Short mmCIF file of C-alpha atoms (C1' of nucleotides) in Angstrom, two decimals:
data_model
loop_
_atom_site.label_atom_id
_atom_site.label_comp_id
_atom_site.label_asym_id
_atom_site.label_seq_id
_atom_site.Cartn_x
_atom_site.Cartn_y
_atom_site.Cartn_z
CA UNK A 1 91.90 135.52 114.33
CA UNK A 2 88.75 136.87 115.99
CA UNK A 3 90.22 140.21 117.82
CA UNK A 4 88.44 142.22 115.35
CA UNK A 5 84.93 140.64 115.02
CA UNK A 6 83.61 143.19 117.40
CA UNK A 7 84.78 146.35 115.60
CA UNK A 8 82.20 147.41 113.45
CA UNK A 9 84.76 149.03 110.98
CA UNK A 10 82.85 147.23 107.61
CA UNK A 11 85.51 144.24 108.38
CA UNK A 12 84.30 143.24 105.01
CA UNK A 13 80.58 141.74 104.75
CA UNK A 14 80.06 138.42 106.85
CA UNK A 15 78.80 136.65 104.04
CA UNK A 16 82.27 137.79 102.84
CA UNK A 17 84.16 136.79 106.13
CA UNK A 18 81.98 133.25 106.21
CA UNK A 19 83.05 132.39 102.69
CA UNK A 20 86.33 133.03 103.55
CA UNK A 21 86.41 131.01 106.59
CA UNK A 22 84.83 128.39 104.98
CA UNK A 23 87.23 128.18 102.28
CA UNK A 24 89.84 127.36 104.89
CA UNK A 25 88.06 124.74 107.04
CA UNK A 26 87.07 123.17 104.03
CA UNK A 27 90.28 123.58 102.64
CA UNK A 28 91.72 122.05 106.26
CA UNK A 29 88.57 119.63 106.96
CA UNK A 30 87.01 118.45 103.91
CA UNK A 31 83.35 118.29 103.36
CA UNK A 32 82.54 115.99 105.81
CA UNK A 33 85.45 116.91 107.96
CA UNK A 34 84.49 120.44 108.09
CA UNK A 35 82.14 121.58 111.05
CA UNK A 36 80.04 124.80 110.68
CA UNK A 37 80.40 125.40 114.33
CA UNK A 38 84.18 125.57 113.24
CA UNK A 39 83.27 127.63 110.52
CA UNK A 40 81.03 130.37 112.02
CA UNK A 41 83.76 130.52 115.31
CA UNK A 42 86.53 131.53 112.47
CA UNK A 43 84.19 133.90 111.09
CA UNK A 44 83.15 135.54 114.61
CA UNK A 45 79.49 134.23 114.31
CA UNK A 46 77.30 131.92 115.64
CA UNK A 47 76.29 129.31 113.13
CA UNK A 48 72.94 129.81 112.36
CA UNK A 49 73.89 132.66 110.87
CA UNK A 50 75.54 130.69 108.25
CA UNK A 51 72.90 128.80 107.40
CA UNK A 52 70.96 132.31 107.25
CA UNK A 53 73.34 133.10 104.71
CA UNK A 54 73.84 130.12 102.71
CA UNK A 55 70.93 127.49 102.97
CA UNK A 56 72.80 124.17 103.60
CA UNK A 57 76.20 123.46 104.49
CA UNK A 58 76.11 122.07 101.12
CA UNK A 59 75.08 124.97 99.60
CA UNK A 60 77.47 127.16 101.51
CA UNK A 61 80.28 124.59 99.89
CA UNK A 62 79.35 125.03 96.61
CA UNK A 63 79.59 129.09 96.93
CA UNK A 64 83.12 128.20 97.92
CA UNK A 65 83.61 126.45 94.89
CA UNK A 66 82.75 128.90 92.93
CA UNK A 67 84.28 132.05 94.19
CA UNK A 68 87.49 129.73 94.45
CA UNK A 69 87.26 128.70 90.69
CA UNK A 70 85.67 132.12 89.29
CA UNK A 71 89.12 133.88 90.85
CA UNK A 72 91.39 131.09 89.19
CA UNK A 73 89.23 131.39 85.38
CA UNK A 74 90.12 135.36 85.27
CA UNK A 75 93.68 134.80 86.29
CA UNK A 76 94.08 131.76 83.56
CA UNK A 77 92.51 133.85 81.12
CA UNK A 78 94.77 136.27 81.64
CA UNK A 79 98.05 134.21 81.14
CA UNK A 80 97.01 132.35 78.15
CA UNK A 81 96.22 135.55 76.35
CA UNK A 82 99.87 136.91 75.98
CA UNK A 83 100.23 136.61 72.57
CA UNK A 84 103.61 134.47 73.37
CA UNK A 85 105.12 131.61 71.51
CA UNK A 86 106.69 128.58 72.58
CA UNK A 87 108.34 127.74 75.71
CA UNK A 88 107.79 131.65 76.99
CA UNK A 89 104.13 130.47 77.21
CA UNK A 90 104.41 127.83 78.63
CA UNK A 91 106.45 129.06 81.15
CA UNK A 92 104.45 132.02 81.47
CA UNK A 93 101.28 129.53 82.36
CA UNK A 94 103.29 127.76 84.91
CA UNK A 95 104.37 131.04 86.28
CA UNK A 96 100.53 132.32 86.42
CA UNK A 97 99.75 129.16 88.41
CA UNK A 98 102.45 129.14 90.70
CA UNK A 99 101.18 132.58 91.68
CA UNK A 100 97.96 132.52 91.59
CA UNK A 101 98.45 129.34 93.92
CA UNK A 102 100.79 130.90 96.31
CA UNK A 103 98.09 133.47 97.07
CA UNK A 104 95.12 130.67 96.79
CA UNK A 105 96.31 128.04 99.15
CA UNK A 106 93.15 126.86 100.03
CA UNK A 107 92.09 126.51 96.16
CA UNK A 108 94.55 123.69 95.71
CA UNK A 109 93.50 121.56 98.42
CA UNK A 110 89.85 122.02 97.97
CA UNK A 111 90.12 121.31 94.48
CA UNK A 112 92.56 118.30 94.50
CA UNK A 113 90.10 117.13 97.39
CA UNK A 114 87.41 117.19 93.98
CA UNK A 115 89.55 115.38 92.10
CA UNK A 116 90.53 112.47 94.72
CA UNK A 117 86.62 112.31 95.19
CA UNK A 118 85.47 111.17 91.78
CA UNK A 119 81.99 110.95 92.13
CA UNK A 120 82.70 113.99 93.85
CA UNK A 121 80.73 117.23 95.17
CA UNK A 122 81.13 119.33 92.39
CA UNK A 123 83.15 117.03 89.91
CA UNK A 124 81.30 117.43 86.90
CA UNK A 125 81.06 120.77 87.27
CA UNK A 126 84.63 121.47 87.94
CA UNK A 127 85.85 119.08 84.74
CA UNK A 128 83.12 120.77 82.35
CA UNK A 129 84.91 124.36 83.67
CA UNK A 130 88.15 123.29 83.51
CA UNK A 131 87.87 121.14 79.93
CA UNK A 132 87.96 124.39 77.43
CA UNK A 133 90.67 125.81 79.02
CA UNK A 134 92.66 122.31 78.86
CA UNK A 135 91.58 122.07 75.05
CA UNK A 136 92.88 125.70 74.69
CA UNK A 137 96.40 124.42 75.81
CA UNK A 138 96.38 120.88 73.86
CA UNK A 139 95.75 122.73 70.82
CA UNK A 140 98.70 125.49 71.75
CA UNK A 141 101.24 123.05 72.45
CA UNK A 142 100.69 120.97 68.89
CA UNK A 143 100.20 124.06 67.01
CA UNK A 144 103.84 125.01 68.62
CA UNK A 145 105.08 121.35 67.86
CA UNK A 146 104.32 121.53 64.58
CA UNK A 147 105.81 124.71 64.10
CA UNK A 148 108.87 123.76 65.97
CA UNK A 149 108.80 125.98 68.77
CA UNK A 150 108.90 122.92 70.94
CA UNK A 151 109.87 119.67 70.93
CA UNK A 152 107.41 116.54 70.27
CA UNK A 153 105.52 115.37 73.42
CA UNK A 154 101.99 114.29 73.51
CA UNK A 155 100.31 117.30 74.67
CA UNK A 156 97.45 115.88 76.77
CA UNK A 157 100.14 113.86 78.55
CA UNK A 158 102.43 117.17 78.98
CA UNK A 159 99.37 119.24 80.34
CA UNK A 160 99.02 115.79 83.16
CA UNK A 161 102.19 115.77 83.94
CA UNK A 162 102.88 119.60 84.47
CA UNK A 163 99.76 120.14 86.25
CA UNK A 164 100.40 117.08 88.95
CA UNK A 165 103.92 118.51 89.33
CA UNK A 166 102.67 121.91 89.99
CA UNK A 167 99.27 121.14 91.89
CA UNK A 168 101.63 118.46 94.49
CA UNK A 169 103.82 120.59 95.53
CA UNK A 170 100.74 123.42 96.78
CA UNK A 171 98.37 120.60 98.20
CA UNK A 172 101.02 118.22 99.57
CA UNK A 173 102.93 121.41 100.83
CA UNK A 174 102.40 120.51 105.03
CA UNK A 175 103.68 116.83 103.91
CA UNK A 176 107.07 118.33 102.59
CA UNK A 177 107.27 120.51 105.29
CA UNK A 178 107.29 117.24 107.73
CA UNK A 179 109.43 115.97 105.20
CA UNK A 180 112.80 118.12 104.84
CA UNK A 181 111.88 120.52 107.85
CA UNK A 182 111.32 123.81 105.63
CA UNK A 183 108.66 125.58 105.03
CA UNK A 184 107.97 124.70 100.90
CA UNK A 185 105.67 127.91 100.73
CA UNK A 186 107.96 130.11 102.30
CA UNK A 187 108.72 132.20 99.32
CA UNK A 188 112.18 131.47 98.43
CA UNK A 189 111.74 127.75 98.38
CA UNK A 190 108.67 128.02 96.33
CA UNK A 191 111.17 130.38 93.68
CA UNK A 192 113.66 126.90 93.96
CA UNK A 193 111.17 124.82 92.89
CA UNK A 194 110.13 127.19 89.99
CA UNK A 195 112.79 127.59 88.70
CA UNK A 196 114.08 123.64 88.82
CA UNK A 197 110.91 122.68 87.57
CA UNK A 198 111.04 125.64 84.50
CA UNK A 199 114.49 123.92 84.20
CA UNK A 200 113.34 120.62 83.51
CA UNK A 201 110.37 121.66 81.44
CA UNK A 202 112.61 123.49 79.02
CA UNK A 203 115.21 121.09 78.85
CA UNK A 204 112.63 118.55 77.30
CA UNK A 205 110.44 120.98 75.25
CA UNK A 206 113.15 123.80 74.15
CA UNK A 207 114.36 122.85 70.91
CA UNK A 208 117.75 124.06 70.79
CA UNK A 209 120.29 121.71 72.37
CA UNK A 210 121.51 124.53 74.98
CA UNK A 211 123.95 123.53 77.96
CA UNK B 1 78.71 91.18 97.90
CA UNK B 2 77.24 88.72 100.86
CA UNK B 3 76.50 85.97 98.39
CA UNK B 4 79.51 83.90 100.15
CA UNK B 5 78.74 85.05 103.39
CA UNK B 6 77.66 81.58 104.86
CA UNK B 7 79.86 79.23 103.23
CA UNK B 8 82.48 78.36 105.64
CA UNK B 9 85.02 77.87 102.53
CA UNK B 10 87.55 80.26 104.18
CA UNK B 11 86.91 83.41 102.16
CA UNK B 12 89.81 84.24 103.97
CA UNK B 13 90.17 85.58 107.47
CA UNK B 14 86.79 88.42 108.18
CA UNK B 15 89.74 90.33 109.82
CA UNK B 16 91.51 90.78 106.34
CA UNK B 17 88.08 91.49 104.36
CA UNK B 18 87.42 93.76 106.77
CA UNK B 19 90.93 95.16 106.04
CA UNK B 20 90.18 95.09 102.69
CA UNK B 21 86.49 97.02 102.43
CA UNK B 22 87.88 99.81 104.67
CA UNK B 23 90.93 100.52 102.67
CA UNK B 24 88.89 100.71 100.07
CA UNK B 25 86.15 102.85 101.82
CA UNK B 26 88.63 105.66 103.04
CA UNK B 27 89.67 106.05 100.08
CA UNK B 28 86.53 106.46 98.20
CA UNK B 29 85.41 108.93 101.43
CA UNK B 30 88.31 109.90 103.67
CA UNK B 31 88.16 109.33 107.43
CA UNK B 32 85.49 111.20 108.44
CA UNK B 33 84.02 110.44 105.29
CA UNK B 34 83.89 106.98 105.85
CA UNK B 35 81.10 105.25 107.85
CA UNK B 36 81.82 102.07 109.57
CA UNK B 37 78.62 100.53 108.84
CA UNK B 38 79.18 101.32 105.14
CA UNK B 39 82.83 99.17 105.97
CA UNK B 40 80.81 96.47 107.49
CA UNK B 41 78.50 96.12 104.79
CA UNK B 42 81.35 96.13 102.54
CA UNK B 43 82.94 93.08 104.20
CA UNK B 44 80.07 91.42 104.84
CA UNK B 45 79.45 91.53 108.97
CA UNK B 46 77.99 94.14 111.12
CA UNK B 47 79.63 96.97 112.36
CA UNK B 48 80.06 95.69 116.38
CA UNK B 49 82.51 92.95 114.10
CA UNK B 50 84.82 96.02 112.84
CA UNK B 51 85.12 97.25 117.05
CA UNK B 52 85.35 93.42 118.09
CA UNK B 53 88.88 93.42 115.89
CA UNK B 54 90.22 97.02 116.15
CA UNK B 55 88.82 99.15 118.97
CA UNK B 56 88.07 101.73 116.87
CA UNK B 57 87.38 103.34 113.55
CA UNK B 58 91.10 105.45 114.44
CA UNK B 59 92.88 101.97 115.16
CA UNK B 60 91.44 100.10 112.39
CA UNK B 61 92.41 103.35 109.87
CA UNK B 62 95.86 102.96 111.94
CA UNK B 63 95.78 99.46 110.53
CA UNK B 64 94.96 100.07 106.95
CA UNK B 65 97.88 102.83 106.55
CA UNK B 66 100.23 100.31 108.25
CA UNK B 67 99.05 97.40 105.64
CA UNK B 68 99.04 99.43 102.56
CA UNK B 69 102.38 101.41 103.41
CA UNK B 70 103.85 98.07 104.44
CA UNK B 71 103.50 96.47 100.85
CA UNK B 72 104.57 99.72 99.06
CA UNK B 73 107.87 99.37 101.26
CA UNK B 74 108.54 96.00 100.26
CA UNK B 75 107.71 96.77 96.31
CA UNK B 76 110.08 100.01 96.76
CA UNK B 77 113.29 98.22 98.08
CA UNK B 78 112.85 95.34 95.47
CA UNK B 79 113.02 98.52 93.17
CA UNK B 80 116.15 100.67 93.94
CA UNK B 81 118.28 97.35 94.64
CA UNK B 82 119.19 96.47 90.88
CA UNK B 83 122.57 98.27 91.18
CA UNK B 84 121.31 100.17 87.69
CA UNK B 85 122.73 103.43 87.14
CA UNK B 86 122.02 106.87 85.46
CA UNK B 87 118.34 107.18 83.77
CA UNK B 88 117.70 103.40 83.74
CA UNK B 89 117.65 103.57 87.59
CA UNK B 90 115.08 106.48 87.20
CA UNK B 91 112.97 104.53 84.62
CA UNK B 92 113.24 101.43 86.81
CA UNK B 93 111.64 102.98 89.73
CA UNK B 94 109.11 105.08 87.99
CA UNK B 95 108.00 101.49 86.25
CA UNK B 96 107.51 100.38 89.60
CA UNK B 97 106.19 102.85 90.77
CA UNK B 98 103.37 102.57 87.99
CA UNK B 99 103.09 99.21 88.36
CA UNK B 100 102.58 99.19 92.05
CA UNK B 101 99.66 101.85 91.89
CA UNK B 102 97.85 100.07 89.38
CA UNK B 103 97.49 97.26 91.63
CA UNK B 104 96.61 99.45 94.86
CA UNK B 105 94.61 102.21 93.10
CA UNK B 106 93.14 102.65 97.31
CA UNK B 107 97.00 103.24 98.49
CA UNK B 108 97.36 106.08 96.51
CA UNK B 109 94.11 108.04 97.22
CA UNK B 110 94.28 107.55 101.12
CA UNK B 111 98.61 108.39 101.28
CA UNK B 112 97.21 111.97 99.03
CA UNK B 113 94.43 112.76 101.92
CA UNK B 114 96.81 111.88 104.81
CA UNK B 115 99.35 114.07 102.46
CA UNK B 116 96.71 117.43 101.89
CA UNK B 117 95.62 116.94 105.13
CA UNK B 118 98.76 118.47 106.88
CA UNK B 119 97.95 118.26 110.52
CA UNK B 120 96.99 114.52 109.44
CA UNK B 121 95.70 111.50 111.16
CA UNK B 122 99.55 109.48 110.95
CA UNK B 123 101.42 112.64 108.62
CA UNK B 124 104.31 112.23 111.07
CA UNK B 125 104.57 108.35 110.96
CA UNK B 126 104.39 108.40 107.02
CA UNK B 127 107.16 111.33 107.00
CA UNK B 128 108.96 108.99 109.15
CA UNK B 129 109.05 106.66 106.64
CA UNK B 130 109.61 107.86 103.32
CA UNK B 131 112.34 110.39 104.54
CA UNK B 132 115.33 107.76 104.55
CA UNK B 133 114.03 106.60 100.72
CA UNK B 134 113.78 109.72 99.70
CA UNK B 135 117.16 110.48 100.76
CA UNK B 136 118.14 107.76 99.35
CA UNK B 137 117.18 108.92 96.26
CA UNK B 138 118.56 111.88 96.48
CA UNK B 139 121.91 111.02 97.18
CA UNK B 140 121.53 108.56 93.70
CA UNK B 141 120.78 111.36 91.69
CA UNK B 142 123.66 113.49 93.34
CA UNK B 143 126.48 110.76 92.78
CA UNK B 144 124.89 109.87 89.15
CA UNK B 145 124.48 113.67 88.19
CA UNK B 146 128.19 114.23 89.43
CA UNK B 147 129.49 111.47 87.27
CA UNK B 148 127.80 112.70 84.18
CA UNK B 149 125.38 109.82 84.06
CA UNK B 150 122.23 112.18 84.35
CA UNK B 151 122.30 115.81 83.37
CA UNK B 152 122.12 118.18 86.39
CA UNK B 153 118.75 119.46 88.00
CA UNK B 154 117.99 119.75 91.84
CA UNK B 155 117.69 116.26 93.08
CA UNK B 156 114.92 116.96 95.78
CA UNK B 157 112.97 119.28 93.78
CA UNK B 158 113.43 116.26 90.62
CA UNK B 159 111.87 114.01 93.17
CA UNK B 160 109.14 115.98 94.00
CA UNK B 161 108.17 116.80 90.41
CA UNK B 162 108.26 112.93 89.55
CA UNK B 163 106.45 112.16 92.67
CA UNK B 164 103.70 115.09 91.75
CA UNK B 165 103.03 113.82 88.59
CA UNK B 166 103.08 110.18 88.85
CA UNK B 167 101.36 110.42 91.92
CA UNK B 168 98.19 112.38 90.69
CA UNK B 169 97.92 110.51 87.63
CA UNK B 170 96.26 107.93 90.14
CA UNK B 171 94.78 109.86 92.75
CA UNK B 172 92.88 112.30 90.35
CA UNK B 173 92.36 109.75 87.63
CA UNK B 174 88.26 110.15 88.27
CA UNK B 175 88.84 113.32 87.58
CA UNK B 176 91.02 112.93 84.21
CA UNK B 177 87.99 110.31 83.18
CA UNK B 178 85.64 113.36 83.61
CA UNK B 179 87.39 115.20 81.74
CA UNK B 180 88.68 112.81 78.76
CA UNK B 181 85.87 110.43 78.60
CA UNK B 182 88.26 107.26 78.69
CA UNK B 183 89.31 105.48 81.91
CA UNK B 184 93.56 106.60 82.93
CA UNK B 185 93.29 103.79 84.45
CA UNK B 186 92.72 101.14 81.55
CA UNK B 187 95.96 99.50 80.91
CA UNK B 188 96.56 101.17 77.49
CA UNK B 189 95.86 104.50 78.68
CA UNK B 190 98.24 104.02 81.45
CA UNK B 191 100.88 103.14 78.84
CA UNK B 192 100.73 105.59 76.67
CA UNK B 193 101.03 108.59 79.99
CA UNK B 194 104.00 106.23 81.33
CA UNK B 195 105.49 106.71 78.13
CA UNK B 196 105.15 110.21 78.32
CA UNK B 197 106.68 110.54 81.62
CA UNK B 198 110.05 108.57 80.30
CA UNK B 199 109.84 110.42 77.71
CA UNK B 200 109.68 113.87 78.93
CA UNK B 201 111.96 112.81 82.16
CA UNK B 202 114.86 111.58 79.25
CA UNK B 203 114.71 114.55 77.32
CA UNK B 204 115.53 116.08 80.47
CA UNK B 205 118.31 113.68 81.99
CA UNK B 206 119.76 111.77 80.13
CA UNK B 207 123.10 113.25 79.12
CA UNK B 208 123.48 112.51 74.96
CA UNK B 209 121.41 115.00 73.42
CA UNK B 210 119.97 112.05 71.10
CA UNK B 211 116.56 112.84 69.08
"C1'" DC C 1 56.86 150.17 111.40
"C1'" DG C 2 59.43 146.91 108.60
"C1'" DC C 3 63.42 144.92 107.03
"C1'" DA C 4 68.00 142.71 107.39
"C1'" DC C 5 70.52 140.35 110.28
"C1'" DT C 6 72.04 137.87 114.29
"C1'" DC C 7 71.27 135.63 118.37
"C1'" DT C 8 69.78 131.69 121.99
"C1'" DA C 9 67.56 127.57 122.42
"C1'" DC C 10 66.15 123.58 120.64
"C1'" DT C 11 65.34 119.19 117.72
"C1'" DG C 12 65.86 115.15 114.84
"C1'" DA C 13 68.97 112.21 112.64
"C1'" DC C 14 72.62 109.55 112.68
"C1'" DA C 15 77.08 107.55 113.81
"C1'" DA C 16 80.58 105.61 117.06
"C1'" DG C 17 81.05 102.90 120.58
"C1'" DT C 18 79.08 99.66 124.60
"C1'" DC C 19 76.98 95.65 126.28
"C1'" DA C 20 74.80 91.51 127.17
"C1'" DG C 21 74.15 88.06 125.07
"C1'" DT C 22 74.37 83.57 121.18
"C1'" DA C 23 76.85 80.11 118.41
"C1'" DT C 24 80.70 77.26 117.67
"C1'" DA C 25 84.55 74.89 118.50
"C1'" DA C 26 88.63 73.63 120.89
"C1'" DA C 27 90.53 72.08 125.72
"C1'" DA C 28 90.17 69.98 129.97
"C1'" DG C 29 88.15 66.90 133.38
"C1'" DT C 30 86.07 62.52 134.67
"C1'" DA D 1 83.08 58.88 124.89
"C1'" DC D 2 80.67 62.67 127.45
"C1'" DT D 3 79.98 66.53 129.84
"C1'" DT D 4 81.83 70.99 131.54
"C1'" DT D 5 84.70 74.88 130.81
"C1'" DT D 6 86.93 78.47 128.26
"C1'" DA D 7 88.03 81.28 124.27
"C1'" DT D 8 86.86 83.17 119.80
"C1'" DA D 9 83.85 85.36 116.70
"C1'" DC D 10 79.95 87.68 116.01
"C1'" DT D 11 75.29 90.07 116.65
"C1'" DG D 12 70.99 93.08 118.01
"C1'" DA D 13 69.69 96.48 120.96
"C1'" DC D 14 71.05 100.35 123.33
"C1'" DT D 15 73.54 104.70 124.98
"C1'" DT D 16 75.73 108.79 124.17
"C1'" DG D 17 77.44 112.49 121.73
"C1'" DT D 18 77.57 115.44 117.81
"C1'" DC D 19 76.10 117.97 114.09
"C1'" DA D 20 73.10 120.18 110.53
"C1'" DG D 21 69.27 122.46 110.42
"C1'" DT D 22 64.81 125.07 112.65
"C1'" DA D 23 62.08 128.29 115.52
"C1'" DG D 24 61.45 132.34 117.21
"C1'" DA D 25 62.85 136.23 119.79
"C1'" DG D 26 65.73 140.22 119.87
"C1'" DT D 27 68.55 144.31 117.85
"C1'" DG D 28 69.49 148.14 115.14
"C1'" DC D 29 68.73 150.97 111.26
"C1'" DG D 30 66.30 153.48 107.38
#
DNA sequence: CGCACTCTACTGACAAGTCAGTATAAAAGT
DNA sequence: ACTTTTATACTGACTTGTCAGTAGAGTGCG
């Protein structure tokens, strides 16, 4: 993990390298979990120069944040902007997030970390980010409702239930693995569980009464 | 808080209010998170009182998973023993589910960190424990699903997605209250998303193809 | 030189855990 | 009944370790 930190072959900034090591450890740790010492070692500095970097460990924490959310906004954007209708949106949403996640590991469990928090870090930040983009979909899925491209479910409750389905099965990932002895991100399970959950999402919001 | 602190009226044993204040103190701040003192204060002693009845702050967490898994246990087995079949099984424990983290809003929070955390404090002993339930399960689903009683979808990966969503309805409620304004945990809020749920898990189970 | 960056060495704060006691009450001895 | 002993529950003061953050001295490069 630190074999290269001596080549001086631009192995990427180390404000680059720090962020990115401090992603995981707070991803691993936590806030207060998370040691800098730990950080700087996976970043192949000592750990002043973090703090020369980034001013506070808290500080350093919130860049995470937001180079962790700023990557997630332009991928959303992205998937909501397809011009598609019914279920092939909706699918194509959970889709985005599935991959976005399977590259973003870290993201998940920093975030849902946020969320368990409640008065929380960066809470009210995160929820006044994330709240257009939720509105966005709300309004999608009754539009589509009404228009009878899906079936009738609250939407807000939909959005909940899709996104704790989704967001479990990236953050609780290590406690499957202990669970059934497979790895769940291994890429072929995490296609299984796409595909079961697409399966149960369209049964209850497809309108035709397919097998 | 300490206004019953001298009244010998057995405000029941300081071992269980100590119990108490750190179950719910991990899991408003996690392990590390957590600060005995802050416990102590809680429960109304001084911290040397939390090390006089569990050695130490990894014992006395040791203790609070034990408690708080032990009464889910007891809740869970009451739950699958009704000898229902097909979706009403499904509803039944979902319903208890719900009703069981209302009451232990802590449970929840602290079983999600143990769960993110991965290379957790007791992630082995809590794998342990859920595996032969969750097998359990699955082998319902299988037999019911096989007799045409539910409609066919993965069993496991069913599980999980019920798990995922019922679960972070509860552990990320603070963070659904951020971002709705009204409290997911007020009892008519928690209705109305456990209606939902049934709703959305039906549409996907149960075998008529009903409205 | 001066600037950007990183280092070694250190400090101050704070938290877990230890310890030597005090208070209270139940048991045991006379 | 009354002291003495023993156990339980708890506390204030202390020790020890750890961690974020600081100071200041290099190092290398334009």
């Amino acid at each position: 993990m630190s074999s290269a930190a001596s080549i001086p072959l631009r192995p990427a900034s180390s404000r680059d390298l720090i962020l990115l090591a401090a992603r995981a450890e707070f991803a691993d740790h936590g806030f207060d979990g998370a040691r800098l010492q730990a950080i700087a070692a996976r970043a192949g500095v000592r750990h002043p120069t973090l703090l020369y970097h980034f001013e506070s460990k808290e500080l350093l924490y919130r860049a995470v944040i937001e180079s962790v959310v700023g990557d997630w906004a332009v991928e959303t954007e992205a998937a909501i902007s397809t011009g598609l209708r019914g279920f092939d949106q909706v699918a194509a949403l959970v889709d985005a997030g599935f991959r976005f996640f399977e590259r973003n590991r870290d993201f998940v469990r920093i975030v849902r970390r946020e969320a368990i928090e409640g008065g929380g870090r960066m809470e009210a930040q995160m929820a006044e980010f994330v709240r257009p983009f939720l509105e966005d979909a709300v309004r999608f899925l009754r539009r589509e409702m009404r228009g009878g491209r899906l079936r009738r479910h609250d939407p807000l409750e939909l959005m909940q239930v899709i996104y704790g389905a989704v967001f479990t099965y990236f953050s609780d990932a290590r406690f499957r693995a202990n669970l059934t002895g497979e790895d769940p991100l291994d890429a072929r399970a995490l296609r299984r569980h796409e595909r079961a959950l697409m399966k149960l999402l369209g049964a209850a919001l497809e309108p035709a009464t397919g097998s």
